[in-house]
mmCIF file with all atom_site columns, C-alpha atoms and ligand atoms in Angstrom:
data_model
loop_
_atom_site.group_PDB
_atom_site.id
_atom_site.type_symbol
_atom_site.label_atom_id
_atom_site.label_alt_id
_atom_site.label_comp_id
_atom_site.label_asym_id
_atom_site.label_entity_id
_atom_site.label_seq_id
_atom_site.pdbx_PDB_ins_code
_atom_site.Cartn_x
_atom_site.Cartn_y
_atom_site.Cartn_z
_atom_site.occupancy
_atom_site.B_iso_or_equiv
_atom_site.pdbx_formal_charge
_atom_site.auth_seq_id
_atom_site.auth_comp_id
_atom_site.auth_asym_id
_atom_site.auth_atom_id
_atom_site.pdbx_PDB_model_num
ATOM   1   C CA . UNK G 1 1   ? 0.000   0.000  0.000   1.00 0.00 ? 10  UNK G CA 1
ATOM   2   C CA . UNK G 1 2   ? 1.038   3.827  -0.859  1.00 0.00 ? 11  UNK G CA 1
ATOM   3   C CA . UNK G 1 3   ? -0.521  6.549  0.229   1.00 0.00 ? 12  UNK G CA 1
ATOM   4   C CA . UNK G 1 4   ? -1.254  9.398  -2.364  1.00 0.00 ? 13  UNK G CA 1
ATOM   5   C CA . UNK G 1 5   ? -2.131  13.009 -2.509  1.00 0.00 ? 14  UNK G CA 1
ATOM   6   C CA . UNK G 1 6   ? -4.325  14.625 -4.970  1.00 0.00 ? 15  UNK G CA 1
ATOM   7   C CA . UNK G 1 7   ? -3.105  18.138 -5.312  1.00 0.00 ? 16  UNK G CA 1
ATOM   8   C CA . UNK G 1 8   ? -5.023  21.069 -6.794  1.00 0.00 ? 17  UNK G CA 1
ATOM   9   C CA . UNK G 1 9   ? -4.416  24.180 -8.547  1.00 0.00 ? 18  UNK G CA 1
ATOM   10  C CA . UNK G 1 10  ? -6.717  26.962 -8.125  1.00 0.00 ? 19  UNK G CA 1
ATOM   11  C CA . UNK G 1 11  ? -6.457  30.553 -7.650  1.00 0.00 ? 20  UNK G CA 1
ATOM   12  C CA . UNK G 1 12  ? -7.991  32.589 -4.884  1.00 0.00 ? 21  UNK G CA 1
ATOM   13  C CA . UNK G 1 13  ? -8.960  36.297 -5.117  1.00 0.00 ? 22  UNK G CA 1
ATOM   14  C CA . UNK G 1 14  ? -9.932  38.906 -2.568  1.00 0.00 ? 23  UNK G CA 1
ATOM   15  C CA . UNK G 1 15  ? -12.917 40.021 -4.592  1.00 0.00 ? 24  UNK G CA 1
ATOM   16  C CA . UNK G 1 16  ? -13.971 40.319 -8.089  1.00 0.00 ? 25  UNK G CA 1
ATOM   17  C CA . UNK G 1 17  ? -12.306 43.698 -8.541  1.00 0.00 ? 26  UNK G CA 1
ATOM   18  C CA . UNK G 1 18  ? -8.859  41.676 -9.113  1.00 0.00 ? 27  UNK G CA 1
ATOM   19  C CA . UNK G 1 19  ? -10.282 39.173 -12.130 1.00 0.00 ? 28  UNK G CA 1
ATOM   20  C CA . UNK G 1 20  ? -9.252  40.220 -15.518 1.00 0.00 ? 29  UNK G CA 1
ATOM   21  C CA . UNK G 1 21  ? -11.879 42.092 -17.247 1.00 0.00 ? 30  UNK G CA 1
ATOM   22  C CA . UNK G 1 22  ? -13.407 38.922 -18.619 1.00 0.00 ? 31  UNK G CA 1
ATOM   23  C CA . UNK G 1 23  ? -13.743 37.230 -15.833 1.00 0.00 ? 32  UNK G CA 1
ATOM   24  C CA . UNK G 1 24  ? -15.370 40.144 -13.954 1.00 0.00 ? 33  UNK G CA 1
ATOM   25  C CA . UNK G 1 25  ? -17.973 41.106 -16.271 1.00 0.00 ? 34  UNK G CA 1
ATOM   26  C CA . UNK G 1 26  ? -18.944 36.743 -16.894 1.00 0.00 ? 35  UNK G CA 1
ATOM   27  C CA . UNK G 1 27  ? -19.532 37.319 -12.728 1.00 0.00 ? 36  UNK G CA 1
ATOM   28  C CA . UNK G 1 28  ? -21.594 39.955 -13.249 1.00 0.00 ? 37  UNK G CA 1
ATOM   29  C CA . UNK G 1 29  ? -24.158 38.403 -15.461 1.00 0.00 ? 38  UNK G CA 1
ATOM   30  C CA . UNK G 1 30  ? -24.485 35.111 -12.750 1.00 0.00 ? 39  UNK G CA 1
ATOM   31  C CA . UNK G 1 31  ? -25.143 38.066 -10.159 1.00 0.00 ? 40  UNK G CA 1
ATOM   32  C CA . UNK G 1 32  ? -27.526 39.003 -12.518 1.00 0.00 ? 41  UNK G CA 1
ATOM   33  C CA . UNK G 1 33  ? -28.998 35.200 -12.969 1.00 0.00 ? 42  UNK G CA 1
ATOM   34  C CA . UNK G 1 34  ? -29.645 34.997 -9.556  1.00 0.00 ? 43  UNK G CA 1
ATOM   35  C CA . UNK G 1 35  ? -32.581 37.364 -9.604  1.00 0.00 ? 44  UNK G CA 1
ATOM   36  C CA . UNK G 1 36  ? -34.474 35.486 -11.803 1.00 0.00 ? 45  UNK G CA 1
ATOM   37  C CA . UNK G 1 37  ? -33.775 32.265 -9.143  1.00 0.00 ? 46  UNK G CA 1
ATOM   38  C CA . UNK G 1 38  ? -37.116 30.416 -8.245  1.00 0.00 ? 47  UNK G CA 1
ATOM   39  C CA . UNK G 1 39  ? -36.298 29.102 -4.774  1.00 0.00 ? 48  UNK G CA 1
ATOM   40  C CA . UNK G 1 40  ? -39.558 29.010 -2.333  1.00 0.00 ? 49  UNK G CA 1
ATOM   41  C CA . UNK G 1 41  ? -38.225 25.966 -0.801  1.00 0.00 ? 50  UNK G CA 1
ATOM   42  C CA . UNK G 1 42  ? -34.631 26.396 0.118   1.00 0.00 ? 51  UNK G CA 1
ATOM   43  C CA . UNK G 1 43  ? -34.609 30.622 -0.101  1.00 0.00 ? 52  UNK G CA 1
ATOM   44  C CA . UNK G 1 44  ? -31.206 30.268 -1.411  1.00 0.00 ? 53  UNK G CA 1
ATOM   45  C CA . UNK G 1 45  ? -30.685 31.644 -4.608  1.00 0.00 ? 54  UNK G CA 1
ATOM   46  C CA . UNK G 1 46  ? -27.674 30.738 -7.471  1.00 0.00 ? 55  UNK G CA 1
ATOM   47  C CA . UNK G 1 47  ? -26.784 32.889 -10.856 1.00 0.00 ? 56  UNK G CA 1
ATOM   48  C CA . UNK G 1 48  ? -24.657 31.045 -13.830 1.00 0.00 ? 57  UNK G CA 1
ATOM   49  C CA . UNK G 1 49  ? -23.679 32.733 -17.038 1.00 0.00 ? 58  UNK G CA 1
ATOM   50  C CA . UNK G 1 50  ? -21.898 30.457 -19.368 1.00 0.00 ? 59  UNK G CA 1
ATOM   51  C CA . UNK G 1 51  ? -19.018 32.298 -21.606 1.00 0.00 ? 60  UNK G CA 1
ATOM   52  C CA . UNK G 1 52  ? -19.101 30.173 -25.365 1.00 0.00 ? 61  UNK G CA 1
ATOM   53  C CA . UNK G 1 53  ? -16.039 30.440 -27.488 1.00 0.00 ? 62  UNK G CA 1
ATOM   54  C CA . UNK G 1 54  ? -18.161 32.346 -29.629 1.00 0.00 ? 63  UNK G CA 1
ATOM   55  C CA . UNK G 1 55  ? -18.848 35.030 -27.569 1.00 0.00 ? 64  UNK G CA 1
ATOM   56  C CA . UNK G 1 56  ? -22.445 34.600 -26.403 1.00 0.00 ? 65  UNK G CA 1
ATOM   57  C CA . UNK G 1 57  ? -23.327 34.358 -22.827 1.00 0.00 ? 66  UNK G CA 1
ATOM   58  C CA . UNK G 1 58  ? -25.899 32.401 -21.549 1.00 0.00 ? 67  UNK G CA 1
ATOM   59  C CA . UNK G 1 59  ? -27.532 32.811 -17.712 1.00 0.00 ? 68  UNK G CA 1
ATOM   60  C CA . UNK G 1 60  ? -29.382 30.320 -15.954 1.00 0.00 ? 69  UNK G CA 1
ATOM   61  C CA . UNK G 1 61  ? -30.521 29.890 -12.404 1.00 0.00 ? 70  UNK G CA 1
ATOM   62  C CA . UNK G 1 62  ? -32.062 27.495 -9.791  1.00 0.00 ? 71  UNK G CA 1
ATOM   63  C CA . UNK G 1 63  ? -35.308 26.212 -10.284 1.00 0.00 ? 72  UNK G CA 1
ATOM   64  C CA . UNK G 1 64  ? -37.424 24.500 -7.714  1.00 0.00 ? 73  UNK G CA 1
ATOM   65  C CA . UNK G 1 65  ? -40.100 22.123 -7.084  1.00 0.00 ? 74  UNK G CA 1
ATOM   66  C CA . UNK G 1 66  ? -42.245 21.343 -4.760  1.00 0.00 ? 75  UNK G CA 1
ATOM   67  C CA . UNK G 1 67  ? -41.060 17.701 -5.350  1.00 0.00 ? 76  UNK G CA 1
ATOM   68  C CA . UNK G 1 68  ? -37.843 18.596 -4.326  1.00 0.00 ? 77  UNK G CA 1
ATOM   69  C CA . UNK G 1 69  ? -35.531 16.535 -7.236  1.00 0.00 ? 78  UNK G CA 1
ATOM   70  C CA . UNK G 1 70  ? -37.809 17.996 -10.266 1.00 0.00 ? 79  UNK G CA 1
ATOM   71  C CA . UNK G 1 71  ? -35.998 21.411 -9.661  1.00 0.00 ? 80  UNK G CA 1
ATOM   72  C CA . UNK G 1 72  ? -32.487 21.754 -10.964 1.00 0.00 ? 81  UNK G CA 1
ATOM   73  C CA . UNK G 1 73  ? -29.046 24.070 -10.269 1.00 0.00 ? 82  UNK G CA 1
ATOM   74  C CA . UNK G 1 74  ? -28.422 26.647 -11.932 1.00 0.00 ? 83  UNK G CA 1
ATOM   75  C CA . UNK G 1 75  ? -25.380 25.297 -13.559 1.00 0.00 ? 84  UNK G CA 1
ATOM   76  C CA . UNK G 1 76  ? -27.223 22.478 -15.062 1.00 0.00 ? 85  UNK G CA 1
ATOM   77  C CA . UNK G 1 77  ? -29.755 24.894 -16.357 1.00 0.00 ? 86  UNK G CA 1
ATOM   78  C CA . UNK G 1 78  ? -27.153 27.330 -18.017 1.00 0.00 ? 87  UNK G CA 1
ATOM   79  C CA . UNK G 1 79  ? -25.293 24.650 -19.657 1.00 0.00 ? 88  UNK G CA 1
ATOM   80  C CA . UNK G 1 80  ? -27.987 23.186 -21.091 1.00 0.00 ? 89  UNK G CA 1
ATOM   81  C CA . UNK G 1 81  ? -29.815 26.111 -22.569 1.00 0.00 ? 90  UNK G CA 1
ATOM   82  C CA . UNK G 1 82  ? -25.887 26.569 -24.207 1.00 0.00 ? 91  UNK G CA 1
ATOM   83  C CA . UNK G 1 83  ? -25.630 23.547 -25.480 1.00 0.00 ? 92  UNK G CA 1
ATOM   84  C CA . UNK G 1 84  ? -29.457 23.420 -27.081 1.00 0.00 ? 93  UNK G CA 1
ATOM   85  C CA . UNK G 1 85  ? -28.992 26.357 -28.651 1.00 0.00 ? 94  UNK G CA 1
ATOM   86  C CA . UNK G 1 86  ? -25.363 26.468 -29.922 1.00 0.00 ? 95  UNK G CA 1
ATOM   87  C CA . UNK G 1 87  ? -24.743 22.299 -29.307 1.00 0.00 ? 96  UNK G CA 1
ATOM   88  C CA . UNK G 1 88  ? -21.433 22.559 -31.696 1.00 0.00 ? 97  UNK G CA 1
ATOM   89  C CA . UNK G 1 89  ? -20.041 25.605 -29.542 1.00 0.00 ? 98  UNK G CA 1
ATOM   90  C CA . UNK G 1 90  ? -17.618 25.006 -26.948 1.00 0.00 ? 99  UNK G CA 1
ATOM   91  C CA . UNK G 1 91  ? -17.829 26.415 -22.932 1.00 0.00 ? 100 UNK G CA 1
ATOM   92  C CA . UNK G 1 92  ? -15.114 28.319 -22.333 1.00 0.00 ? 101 UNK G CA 1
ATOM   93  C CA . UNK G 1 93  ? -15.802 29.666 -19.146 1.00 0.00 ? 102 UNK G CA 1
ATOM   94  C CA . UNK G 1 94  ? -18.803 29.490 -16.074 1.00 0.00 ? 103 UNK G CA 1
ATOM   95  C CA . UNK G 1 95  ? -19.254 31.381 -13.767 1.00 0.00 ? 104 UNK G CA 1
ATOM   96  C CA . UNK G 1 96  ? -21.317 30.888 -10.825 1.00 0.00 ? 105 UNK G CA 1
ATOM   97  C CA . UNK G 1 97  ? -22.865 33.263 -7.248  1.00 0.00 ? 106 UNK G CA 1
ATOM   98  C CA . UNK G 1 98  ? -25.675 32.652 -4.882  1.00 0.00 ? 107 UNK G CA 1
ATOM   99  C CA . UNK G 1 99  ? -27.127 35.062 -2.469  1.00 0.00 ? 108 UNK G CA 1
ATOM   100 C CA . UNK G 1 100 ? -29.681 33.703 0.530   1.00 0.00 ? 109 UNK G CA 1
ATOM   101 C CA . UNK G 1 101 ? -32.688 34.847 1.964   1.00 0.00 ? 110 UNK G CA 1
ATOM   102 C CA . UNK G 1 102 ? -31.271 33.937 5.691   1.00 0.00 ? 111 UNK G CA 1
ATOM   103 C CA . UNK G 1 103 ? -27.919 35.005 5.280   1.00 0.00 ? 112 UNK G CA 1
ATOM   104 C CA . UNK G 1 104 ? -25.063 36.833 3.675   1.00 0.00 ? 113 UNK G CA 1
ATOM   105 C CA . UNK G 1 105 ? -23.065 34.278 1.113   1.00 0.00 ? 114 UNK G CA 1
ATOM   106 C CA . UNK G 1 106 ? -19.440 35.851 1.678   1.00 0.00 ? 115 UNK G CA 1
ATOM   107 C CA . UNK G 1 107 ? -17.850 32.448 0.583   1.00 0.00 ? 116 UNK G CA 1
ATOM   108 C CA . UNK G 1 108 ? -17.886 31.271 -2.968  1.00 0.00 ? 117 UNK G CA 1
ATOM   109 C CA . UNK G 1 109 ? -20.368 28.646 -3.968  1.00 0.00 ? 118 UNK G CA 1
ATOM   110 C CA . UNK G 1 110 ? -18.919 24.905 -5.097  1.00 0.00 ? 119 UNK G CA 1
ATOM   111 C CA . UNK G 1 111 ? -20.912 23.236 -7.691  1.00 0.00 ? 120 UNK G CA 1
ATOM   112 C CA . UNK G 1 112 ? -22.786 20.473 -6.461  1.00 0.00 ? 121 UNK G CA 1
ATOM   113 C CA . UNK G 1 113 ? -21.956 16.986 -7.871  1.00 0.00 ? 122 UNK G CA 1
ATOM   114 C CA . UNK G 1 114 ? -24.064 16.086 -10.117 1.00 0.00 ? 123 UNK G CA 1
ATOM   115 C CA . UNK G 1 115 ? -23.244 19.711 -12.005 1.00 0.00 ? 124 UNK G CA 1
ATOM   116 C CA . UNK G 1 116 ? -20.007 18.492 -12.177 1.00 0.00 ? 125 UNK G CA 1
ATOM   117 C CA . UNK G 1 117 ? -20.310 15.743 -13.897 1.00 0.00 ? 126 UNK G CA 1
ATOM   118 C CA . UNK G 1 118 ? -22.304 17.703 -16.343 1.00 0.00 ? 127 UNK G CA 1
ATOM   119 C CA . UNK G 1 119 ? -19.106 20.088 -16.654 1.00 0.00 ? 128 UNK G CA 1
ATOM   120 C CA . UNK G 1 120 ? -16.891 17.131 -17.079 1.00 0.00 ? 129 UNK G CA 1
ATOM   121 C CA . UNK G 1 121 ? -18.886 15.762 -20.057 1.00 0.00 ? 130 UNK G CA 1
ATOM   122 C CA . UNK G 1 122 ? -19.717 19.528 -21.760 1.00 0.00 ? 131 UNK G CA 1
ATOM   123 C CA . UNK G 1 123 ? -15.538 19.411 -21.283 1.00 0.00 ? 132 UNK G CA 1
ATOM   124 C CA . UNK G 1 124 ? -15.126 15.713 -23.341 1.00 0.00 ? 133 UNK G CA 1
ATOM   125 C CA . UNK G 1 125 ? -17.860 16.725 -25.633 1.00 0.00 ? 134 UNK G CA 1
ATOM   126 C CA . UNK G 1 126 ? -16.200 19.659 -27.291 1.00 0.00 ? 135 UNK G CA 1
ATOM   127 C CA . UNK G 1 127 ? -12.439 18.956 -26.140 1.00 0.00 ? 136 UNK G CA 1
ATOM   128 C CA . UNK G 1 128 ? -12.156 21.936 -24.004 1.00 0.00 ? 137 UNK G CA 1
ATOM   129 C CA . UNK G 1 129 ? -11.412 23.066 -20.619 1.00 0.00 ? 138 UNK G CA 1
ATOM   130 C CA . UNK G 1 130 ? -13.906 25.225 -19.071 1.00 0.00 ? 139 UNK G CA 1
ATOM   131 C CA . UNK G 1 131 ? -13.005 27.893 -16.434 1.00 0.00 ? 140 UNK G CA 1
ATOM   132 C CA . UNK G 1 132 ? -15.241 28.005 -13.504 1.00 0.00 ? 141 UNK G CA 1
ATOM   133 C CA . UNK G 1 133 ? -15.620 30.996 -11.511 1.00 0.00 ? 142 UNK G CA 1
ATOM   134 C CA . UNK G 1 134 ? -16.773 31.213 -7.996  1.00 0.00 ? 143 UNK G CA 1
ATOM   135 C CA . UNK G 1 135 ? -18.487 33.926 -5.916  1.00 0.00 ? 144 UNK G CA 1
ATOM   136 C CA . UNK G 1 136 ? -20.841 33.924 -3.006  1.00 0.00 ? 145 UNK G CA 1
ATOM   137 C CA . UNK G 1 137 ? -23.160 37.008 -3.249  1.00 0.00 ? 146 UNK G CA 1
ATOM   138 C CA . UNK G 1 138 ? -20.100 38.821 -2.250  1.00 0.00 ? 147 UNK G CA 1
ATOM   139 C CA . UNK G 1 139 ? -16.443 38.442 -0.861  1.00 0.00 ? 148 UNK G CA 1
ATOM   140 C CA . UNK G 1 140 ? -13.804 36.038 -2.459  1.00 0.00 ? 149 UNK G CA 1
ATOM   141 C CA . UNK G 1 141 ? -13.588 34.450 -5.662  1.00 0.00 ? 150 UNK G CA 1
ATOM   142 C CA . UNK G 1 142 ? -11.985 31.216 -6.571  1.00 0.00 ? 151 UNK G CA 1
ATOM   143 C CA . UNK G 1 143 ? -11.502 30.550 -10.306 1.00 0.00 ? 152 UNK G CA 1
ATOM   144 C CA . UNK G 1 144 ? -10.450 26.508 -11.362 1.00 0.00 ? 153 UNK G CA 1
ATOM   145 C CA . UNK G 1 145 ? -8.675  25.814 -15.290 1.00 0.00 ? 154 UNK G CA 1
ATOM   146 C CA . UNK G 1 146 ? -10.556 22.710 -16.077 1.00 0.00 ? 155 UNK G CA 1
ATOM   147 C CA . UNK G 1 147 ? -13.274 20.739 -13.847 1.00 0.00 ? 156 UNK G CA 1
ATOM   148 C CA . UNK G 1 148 ? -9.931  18.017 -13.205 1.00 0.00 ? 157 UNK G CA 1
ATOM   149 C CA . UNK G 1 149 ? -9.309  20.593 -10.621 1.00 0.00 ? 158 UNK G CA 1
ATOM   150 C CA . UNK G 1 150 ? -12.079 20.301 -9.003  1.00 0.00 ? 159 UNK G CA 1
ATOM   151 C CA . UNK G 1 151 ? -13.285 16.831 -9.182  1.00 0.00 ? 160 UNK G CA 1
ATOM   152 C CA . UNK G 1 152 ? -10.612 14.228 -9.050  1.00 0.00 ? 161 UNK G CA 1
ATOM   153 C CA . UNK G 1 153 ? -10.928 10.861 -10.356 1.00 0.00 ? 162 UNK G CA 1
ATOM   154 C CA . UNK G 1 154 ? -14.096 11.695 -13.057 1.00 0.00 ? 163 UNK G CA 1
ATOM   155 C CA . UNK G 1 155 ? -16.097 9.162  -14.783 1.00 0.00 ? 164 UNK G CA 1
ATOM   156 C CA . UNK G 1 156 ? -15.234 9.227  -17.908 1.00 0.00 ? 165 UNK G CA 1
ATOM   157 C CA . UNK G 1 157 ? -17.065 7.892  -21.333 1.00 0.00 ? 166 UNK G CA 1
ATOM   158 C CA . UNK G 1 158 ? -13.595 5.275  -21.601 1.00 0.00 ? 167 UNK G CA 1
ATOM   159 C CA . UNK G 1 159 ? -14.942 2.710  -18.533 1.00 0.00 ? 168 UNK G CA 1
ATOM   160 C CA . UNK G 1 160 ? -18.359 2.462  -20.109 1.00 0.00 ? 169 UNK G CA 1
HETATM 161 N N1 . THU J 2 .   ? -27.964 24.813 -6.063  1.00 0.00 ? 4   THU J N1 1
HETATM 162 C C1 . THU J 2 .   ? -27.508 25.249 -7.268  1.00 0.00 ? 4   THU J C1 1
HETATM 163 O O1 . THU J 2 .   ? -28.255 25.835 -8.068  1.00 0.00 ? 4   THU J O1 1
HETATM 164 N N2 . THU J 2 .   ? -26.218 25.034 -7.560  1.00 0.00 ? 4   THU J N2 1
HETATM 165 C C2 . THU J 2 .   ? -25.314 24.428 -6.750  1.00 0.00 ? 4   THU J C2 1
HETATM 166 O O2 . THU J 2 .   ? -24.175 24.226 -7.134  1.00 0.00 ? 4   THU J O2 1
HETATM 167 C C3 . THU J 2 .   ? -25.714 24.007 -5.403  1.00 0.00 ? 4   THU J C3 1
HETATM 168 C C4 . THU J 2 .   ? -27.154 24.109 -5.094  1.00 0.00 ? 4   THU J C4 1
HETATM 169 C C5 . THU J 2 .   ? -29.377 25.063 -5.733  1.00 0.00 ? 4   THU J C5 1
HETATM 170 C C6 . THU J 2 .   ? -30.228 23.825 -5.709  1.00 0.00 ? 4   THU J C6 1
HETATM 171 C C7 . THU J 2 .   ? -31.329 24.260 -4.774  1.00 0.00 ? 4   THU J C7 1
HETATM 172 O O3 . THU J 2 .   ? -32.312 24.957 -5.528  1.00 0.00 ? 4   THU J O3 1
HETATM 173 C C8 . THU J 2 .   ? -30.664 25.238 -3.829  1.00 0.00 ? 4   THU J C8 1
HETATM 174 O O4 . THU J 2 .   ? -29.451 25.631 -4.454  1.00 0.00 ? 4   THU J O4 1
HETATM 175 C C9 . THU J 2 .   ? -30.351 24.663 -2.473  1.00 0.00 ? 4   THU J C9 1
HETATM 176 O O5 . THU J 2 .   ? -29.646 23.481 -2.567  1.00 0.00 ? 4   THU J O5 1
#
């Protein structure tokens, strides 16, 4: 037996006024996407705006249910209005906030599972990293090259 570390990249900044200019203004469309967030249930509302190499960005936000696993993330619903509407068009970048109706969101959000493997296949689909971009409603950001970085050890098509 050996034990092993996964190691990550990832960069950490104070607040959005130190992204690039890019960066900044994909942020400011998921701070946007979270007011259109329909979340009775949990009160806790998430923004995405998806970046696609050919320029267009697309928002999307949560969307619940009263049977709770009908709704879906806001990730999930941004990349897949991207990828119905331009399906040959790679993701370059996502970017993602959240702002609750019981407290202030000063840490960045983490994509839930399940939106990750979503990334991960929008990644092996068009042969391109995506950038992900997190903010909570305010405070830091933490930006990831790729989804590897955040989710080690990813199913991929090759074991099927
Ligand atoms: N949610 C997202 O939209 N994205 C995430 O990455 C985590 C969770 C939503 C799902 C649900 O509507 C609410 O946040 C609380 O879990």
């Amino acid at each position: 037996m050996k034990k092993q570390q996964f190691i990550s990249d990832y960069a950490v900044y104070d607040d959005e006024n130190e992204l690039n200019a890019q960066d900044a203004e994909l942020l400011r469309y998921a701070h946007e996407a979270t007011l259109n967030s329909y979340a009775p249930y949990s009160k806790f509302h998430v923004g995405a705006a998806v970046r696609l190499a050919n320029g267009v960005i697309i928002k999307g936000n949560n969307i619940e249910n009263a049977a709770y696993p009908s709704g879906l993330c806001a990730e999930r619903t941004a990349l897949f209005a991207a990828q119905a509407q331009y399906p040959d068009v790679p993701v370059e970048a996502i970017a993602i906030t959240a702002q609750s109706e019981h407290h202030e969101v000063c840490e960045p959000v983490a994509p839930c599972g399940a939106c990750r493997q979503v990334m991960v296949e929008v990644e092996q689909r068009h042969q391109h990293p995506m950038r992900i971009i997190c903010q909570g409603n305010t405070g830091p950001v933490m930006v990831f090259d790729g989804i590897e970085t955040l989710m080690p050890f990813i199913f991929l098509e090759k074991f099927l």
